[in-house]
Coordinates of C-alpha atoms and ligand atoms in Angstrom, one line a residue:
M15 CA 0.0 0.0 0.0
K16 CA 1.8 3.2 -1.2
S17 CA -0.3 5.6 0.8
L18 CA -2.5 5.4 3.9
A19 CA -4.2 8.7 3.2
N20 CA -8.0 8.4 3.3
K21 CA -7.7 4.6 3.8
V22 CA -10.0 3.2 6.4
V23 CA -7.9 1.4 9.1
A24 CA -9.5 -0.9 11.7
L25 CA -7.2 -1.3 14.7
T26 CA -7.6 -3.5 17.9
G27 CA -6.0 -2.8 21.2
A28 CA -6.0 0.9 20.4
G29 CA -6.4 2.0 24.1
S30 CA -2.8 1.7 25.1
G31 CA 0.8 1.1 24.1
I32 CA 1.6 0.2 20.5
G33 CA -2.1 0.5 19.5
R34 CA -2.4 4.1 20.7
A35 CA 0.9 5.1 19.0
L36 CA -0.2 3.4 15.8
A37 CA -3.5 5.3 15.9
I38 CA -1.6 8.6 16.2
E39 CA 0.9 7.8 13.5
L40 CA -1.9 6.6 11.1
A41 CA -4.0 9.7 11.8
R42 CA -0.9 11.8 10.8
K43 CA -0.8 9.9 7.5
G44 CA -4.4 10.8 6.9
S45 CA -6.1 7.5 7.6
H46 CA -9.7 7.2 8.8
L47 CA -9.6 5.2 12.0
A48 CA -12.0 2.6 13.5
L49 CA -10.4 2.0 16.9
A50 CA -11.4 -1.0 19.1
D51 CA -10.5 -2.0 22.7
V52 CA -12.1 -3.5 25.8
N53 CA -10.9 -0.5 27.7
A54 CA -13.3 2.5 27.1
D55 CA -11.1 5.0 29.1
G56 CA -8.0 3.9 27.2
L57 CA -9.8 4.4 23.9
Q58 CA -11.0 7.9 25.0
E59 CA -7.4 8.9 25.9
T60 CA -6.2 7.7 22.5
V61 CA -8.9 9.8 20.8
E62 CA -7.8 12.8 22.8
A63 CA -4.2 12.3 21.7
L64 CA -5.0 12.2 18.0
P65 CA -4.1 15.2 15.8
P66 CA -6.9 17.7 15.3
G67 CA -9.3 16.9 12.5
A68 CA -8.7 13.1 12.6
T69 CA -11.6 11.0 11.4
V70 CA -12.2 8.4 14.1
S71 CA -14.9 6.0 15.4
T72 CA -14.5 4.0 18.6
H73 CA -15.8 0.6 19.4
I74 CA -15.8 -1.5 22.6
V75 CA -14.8 -5.0 21.3
D76 CA -13.5 -8.0 23.1
V77 CA -11.5 -9.7 20.4
A78 CA -11.8 -13.1 22.2
Q79 CA -15.6 -12.9 21.4
K80 CA -16.0 -14.0 17.8
Q81 CA -19.5 -12.5 17.4
Q82 CA -18.3 -9.1 18.7
V83 CA -15.5 -9.0 16.2
Y84 CA -17.8 -9.9 13.3
D85 CA -20.3 -7.3 14.4
W86 CA -17.5 -4.7 14.6
A87 CA -16.4 -5.4 11.1
D88 CA -20.0 -4.9 9.8
T89 CA -20.3 -1.7 11.8
V90 CA -17.0 -0.3 10.5
V91 CA -18.1 -0.8 6.9
K92 CA -21.5 0.8 7.6
Q93 CA -19.9 3.8 9.4
H94 CA -16.9 4.3 7.1
G95 CA -18.3 3.0 3.8
G96 CA -15.7 0.2 3.6
V97 CA -12.4 -0.9 5.1
D98 CA -8.9 -1.1 3.6
V99 CA -6.7 -2.2 6.5
I100 CA -7.1 -4.4 9.6
I101 CA -4.4 -4.3 12.3
N102 CA -4.9 -7.1 14.8
N103 CA -2.9 -5.7 17.7
A104 CA -4.7 -6.4 21.0
G105 CA -2.8 -8.7 23.3
V106 CA -2.2 -9.9 26.9
A107 CA 0.4 -12.0 28.6
S108 CA 0.8 -14.1 31.8
Q109 CA 3.7 -15.4 33.9
C110 CA 3.6 -19.0 35.1
S111 CA 5.2 -22.3 34.3
I112 CA 3.5 -24.8 31.9
E113 CA 3.3 -27.1 34.9
D114 CA 1.5 -24.7 37.2
I115 CA -0.7 -22.7 34.8
S116 CA -4.4 -23.5 34.8
Y117 CA -6.3 -24.1 31.6
D118 CA -8.4 -21.0 32.3
D119 CA -5.3 -18.8 32.5
F120 CA -3.8 -20.5 29.4
N121 CA -7.0 -20.0 27.4
W122 CA -7.3 -16.4 28.5
V123 CA -4.1 -15.5 26.7
F124 CA -4.6 -17.9 23.8
D125 CA -8.1 -16.7 23.1
I126 CA -7.1 -13.0 22.9
V127 CA -3.6 -13.4 21.3
F128 CA -4.4 -16.1 18.8
Y129 CA -8.2 -16.4 18.3
G130 CA -8.6 -12.6 18.5
V131 CA -6.2 -12.3 15.5
L132 CA -7.9 -15.2 13.6
Y133 CA -11.4 -13.6 14.1
G134 CA -10.2 -10.2 13.1
T135 CA -8.6 -11.6 10.0
K136 CA -11.6 -13.7 8.9
A137 CA -14.2 -11.1 9.8
F138 CA -12.5 -8.4 7.7
L139 CA -11.2 -10.4 4.8
P140 CA -14.4 -10.4 2.8
Y141 CA -14.5 -6.6 3.1
L142 CA -10.9 -6.2 2.1
H143 CA -11.5 -8.2 -1.1
Q144 CA -14.1 -5.5 -2.1
R145 CA -11.4 -2.8 -2.1
P146 CA -8.8 -2.2 -4.9
E147 CA -6.0 -3.0 -2.3
G148 CA -6.2 -4.3 1.2
H149 CA -3.7 -5.0 4.0
I150 CA -3.7 -7.3 7.0
I151 CA -1.2 -6.6 9.8
N152 CA -1.1 -9.2 12.5
I153 CA 1.1 -8.4 15.5
S154 CA 3.1 -11.4 16.6
S155 CA 6.3 -10.9 18.7
V156 CA 9.8 -12.1 19.0
N157 CA 8.1 -14.8 21.1
G158 CA 6.6 -15.9 17.7
F159 CA 10.0 -17.3 16.8
F160 CA 11.8 -17.5 20.1
P161 CA 10.0 -18.7 23.4
F162 CA 10.9 -17.3 26.8
P163 CA 10.4 -19.4 29.9
G164 CA 7.3 -18.6 32.0
N165 CA 5.3 -17.3 29.0
S166 CA 4.0 -20.5 27.5
P167 CA 0.5 -19.4 26.3
Y168 CA 2.0 -16.2 24.9
N169 CA 4.8 -18.1 23.2
C170 CA 2.4 -20.7 21.7
A171 CA -0.2 -18.1 20.6
K172 CA 2.5 -15.8 19.0
H173 CA 4.0 -18.8 17.1
A174 CA 0.5 -19.6 16.0
V175 CA 0.0 -16.0 14.8
K176 CA 3.2 -16.2 12.8
A177 CA 2.0 -19.5 11.2
L178 CA -1.4 -17.9 10.4
N179 CA 0.4 -14.9 8.8
Q180 CA 2.7 -17.2 6.7
T181 CA -0.3 -19.2 5.5
L182 CA -2.2 -16.1 4.7
I183 CA 0.7 -14.8 2.6
Q184 CA 0.7 -18.1 0.6
E185 CA -3.1 -18.2 0.2
L186 CA -3.5 -14.5 -0.7
A187 CA -0.6 -14.3 -3.1
G188 CA -2.9 -13.9 -6.1
A189 CA -5.2 -11.4 -4.4
N190 CA -4.6 -7.7 -4.0
I191 CA -4.3 -8.1 -0.2
H192 CA -0.9 -7.7 1.5
V193 CA -0.1 -9.4 4.8
T194 CA 2.5 -8.2 7.3
S195 CA 3.7 -10.4 10.2
V196 CA 5.1 -8.0 12.8
H197 CA 7.6 -9.2 15.4
P198 CA 8.4 -6.6 18.0
G199 CA 11.2 -7.0 20.6
G200 CA 10.8 -5.2 24.0
I201 CA 8.5 -2.2 23.6
K202 CA 7.9 0.1 26.7
T203 CA 4.1 -0.4 27.1
N204 CA 1.7 -1.6 29.7
I205 CA 1.9 -5.3 28.5
V206 CA 3.6 -6.6 31.6
R207 CA 1.6 -4.3 34.0
N208 CA -1.6 -5.8 32.5
A209 CA -0.3 -9.4 32.5
R210 CA -1.7 -12.1 34.8
H211 CA 1.2 -12.5 37.3
I212 CA 0.2 -16.0 38.4
K213 CA 3.5 -17.5 39.6
A214 CA 6.5 -16.0 37.8
L215 CA 9.5 -18.2 37.2
D216 CA 11.9 -15.4 36.9
G217 CA 11.9 -14.4 40.6
T218 CA 9.6 -11.4 40.3
R219 CA 7.1 -11.1 43.1
D220 CA 4.3 -9.2 41.5
A221 CA 3.2 -7.4 38.3
A222 CA 4.5 -4.0 39.5
E223 CA 8.0 -5.5 40.1
A224 CA 7.9 -7.3 36.8
A225 CA 6.8 -4.2 35.0
A226 CA 9.5 -2.1 36.5
R227 CA 12.1 -4.7 35.4
F228 CA 10.6 -4.8 31.9
D229 CA 10.6 -1.0 31.6
K230 CA 14.4 -1.1 32.2
I231 CA 15.1 -3.6 29.4
A232 CA 12.4 -2.7 26.8
S233 CA 14.6 -0.8 24.4
T234 CA 12.0 0.7 22.0
T235 CA 9.3 3.3 22.5
P236 CA 5.7 2.6 21.3
E237 CA 6.1 5.7 19.0
K238 CA 9.2 4.3 17.3
A239 CA 7.5 0.9 17.0
A240 CA 4.5 2.5 15.4
Q241 CA 6.7 4.4 12.9
T242 CA 8.5 1.2 12.0
I243 CA 5.1 -0.7 11.5
V244 CA 3.6 2.1 9.4
S245 CA 6.7 2.3 7.3
G246 CA 6.5 -1.5 6.9
I247 CA 2.9 -1.3 5.7
L248 CA 3.9 1.4 3.1
K249 CA 6.6 -1.0 1.8
N250 CA 4.3 -4.0 1.8
K251 CA 6.8 -5.9 4.1
Q252 CA 5.8 -9.5 4.7
R253 CA 7.9 -10.0 7.8
L254 CA 8.8 -7.0 10.0
L255 CA 11.1 -7.0 13.0
V256 CA 10.7 -4.1 15.4
G257 CA 13.7 -2.9 17.5
T258 CA 17.4 -3.8 17.5
D259 CA 16.8 -6.5 20.1
A260 CA 14.4 -8.2 17.7
Y261 CA 17.2 -8.3 15.0
L262 CA 19.7 -9.6 17.6
L263 CA 17.3 -12.4 18.7
D264 CA 16.5 -13.3 15.1
G265 CA 20.1 -13.6 14.2
L266 CA 21.1 -15.7 17.3
T267 CA 18.0 -18.0 16.8
R268 CA 19.1 -18.7 13.2
L269 CA 22.7 -19.4 14.2
F270 CA 22.1 -21.5 17.3
P271 CA 18.4 -22.5 17.4
Q272 CA 18.5 -24.9 20.4
R273 CA 21.7 -23.8 22.2
F274 CA 20.7 -20.2 22.3
S275 CA 17.2 -21.1 23.7
N276 CA 18.8 -23.3 26.4
L277 CA 21.2 -20.5 27.4
V278 CA 18.4 -17.9 27.7
G279 CA 16.4 -20.3 29.8
R280 CA 19.3 -20.9 32.1
V281 CA 20.1 -17.2 32.4
M282 CA 16.5 -16.1 33.0
L283 CA 15.7 -18.7 35.6
R284 CA 19.0 -18.4 37.5
G285 CA 17.7 -15.7 39.8
A286 CA 14.7 -17.8 40.8
R287 CA 16.9 -20.6 42.3
P288 CA 17.8 -20.5 46.0
G289 CA 21.2 -18.9 46.7
D290 CA 21.6 -17.4 43.3
K291 CA 22.1 -13.6 43.4
S292 CA 22.0 -12.9 39.7
S293 CA 19.2 -10.8 38.3
P294 CA 17.0 -12.6 35.9
A295 CA 15.7 -10.9 32.8
H296 CA 12.1 -10.6 31.8
R297 CA 10.6 -10.2 28.4
I298 CA 7.3 -10.3 26.7
Ligands
NAD8 N1 5.3 -4.5 24.5 C1 6.1 -5.4 24.0 O1 7.2 -5.5 24.4 C2 5.6 -6.3 22.9 C3 6.5 -7.1 22.2 C4 6.0 -7.9 21.2 C5 4.7 -7.9 20.9 N2 3.8 -7.1 21.5 C6 2.4 -7.2 21.1 O2 2.0 -5.9 20.8 C7 0.6 -5.8 20.9 C8 0.2 -4.6 21.7 O3 0.6 -4.7 23.1 P1 1.2 -3.5 23.9 O4 2.6 -3.8 24.2 O5 0.9 -2.2 23.3 O6 0.4 -3.7 25.3 P2 -0.6 -2.8 26.1 O7 -1.0 -3.6 27.3 O8 0.0 -1.5 26.3 O9 -1.9 -2.7 25.1 C9 -2.7 -3.8 24.8 C10 -4.1 -3.3 24.5 O10 -4.9 -4.4 24.2 C11 -6.2 -4.3 24.8 N3 -6.8 -5.6 25.0 C12 -6.5 -6.5 25.9 N4 -7.4 -7.5 25.8 C13 -8.3 -7.2 24.9 C14 -9.4 -7.8 24.3 N5 -9.8 -9.0 24.8 N6 -10.1 -7.2 23.3 C15 -9.7 -6.0 22.9 N7 -8.6 -5.3 23.4 C16 -7.9 -5.9 24.4 C17 -5.8 -3.6 26.2 O11 -6.9 -3.0 26.8 C18 -4.7 -2.6 25.7 O12 -5.3 -1.4 25.4 C19 0.2 -7.1 21.6 O13 -0.3 -8.0 20.6 C20 1.5 -7.6 22.2 O14 1.5 -9.0 22.4 C21 4.2 -6.3 22.5

């Protein structure tokens, strides 16, 4: 897509972090926005942060609820006259081992992070086909190609999003719909603050401590992430890494797929073991 001006963009998770920054960046490019989130206050703050004159509608949508996502797609088309771009960005995380996590907690993450993206893709696809050019942007993560211990539902869901994106790219090759699989590294947002801190493996005691630690190591701002994503859309990138840490992880994973994973697991969990004074890292 060469220009986003006057394009209708539907965006989930627009009430915070990367979603908010994307809404602002897209409004600057002249896009018409249909912003969705479960958090009404967050959405309102995003609207207030948009440049004057932006065309925007807001929608309370829980992306884990299939019918809500399909109803939203219909509403967007009614209100904006069509839709050119869907960005499936909403996400949540949790901290717990595979052994200890309940199925309810596992499904909470998986339903939002994977099924939310699947519903958003399938609900909007028929409408994208009606436009001269369409674009699907699904936010995966570095966790979509590299798992971190204590994040199993997130790792699995983000790998599934990556697989969904690659399959879409294959299946839509003959259509005028582009697909971008986005893999951010650490972005300084509320993702850890909003996570279910069930029983962290990395030694952190609660969500506030985990968030403070995450804020120290997350190397990219949401604004920079949004600029990279928008520039990736304009270049029709199929796979987009966001942040220097994402490039580093990608390179090390290609070079030493299993040994690097084992090393990260050992380093991250070291602090959780009795008598170990090292500081474990934390990543989403
Ligand atoms: N922050 C990072 O380091 C990082 C790294 C890689 C990928 N990501 C991904 O980026 C995306 C955005 O996350 P963020 O970092 O901006 O986090 P964030 O917590 O700041 O924002 C997430 C937004 O999603 C919304 N949301 C949560 N559950 C929802 C639901 N069921 N339906 C609709 N909206 C819902 C929240 O209300 C919030 O506004 C997520 O998919 C996340 O997994 C983030």
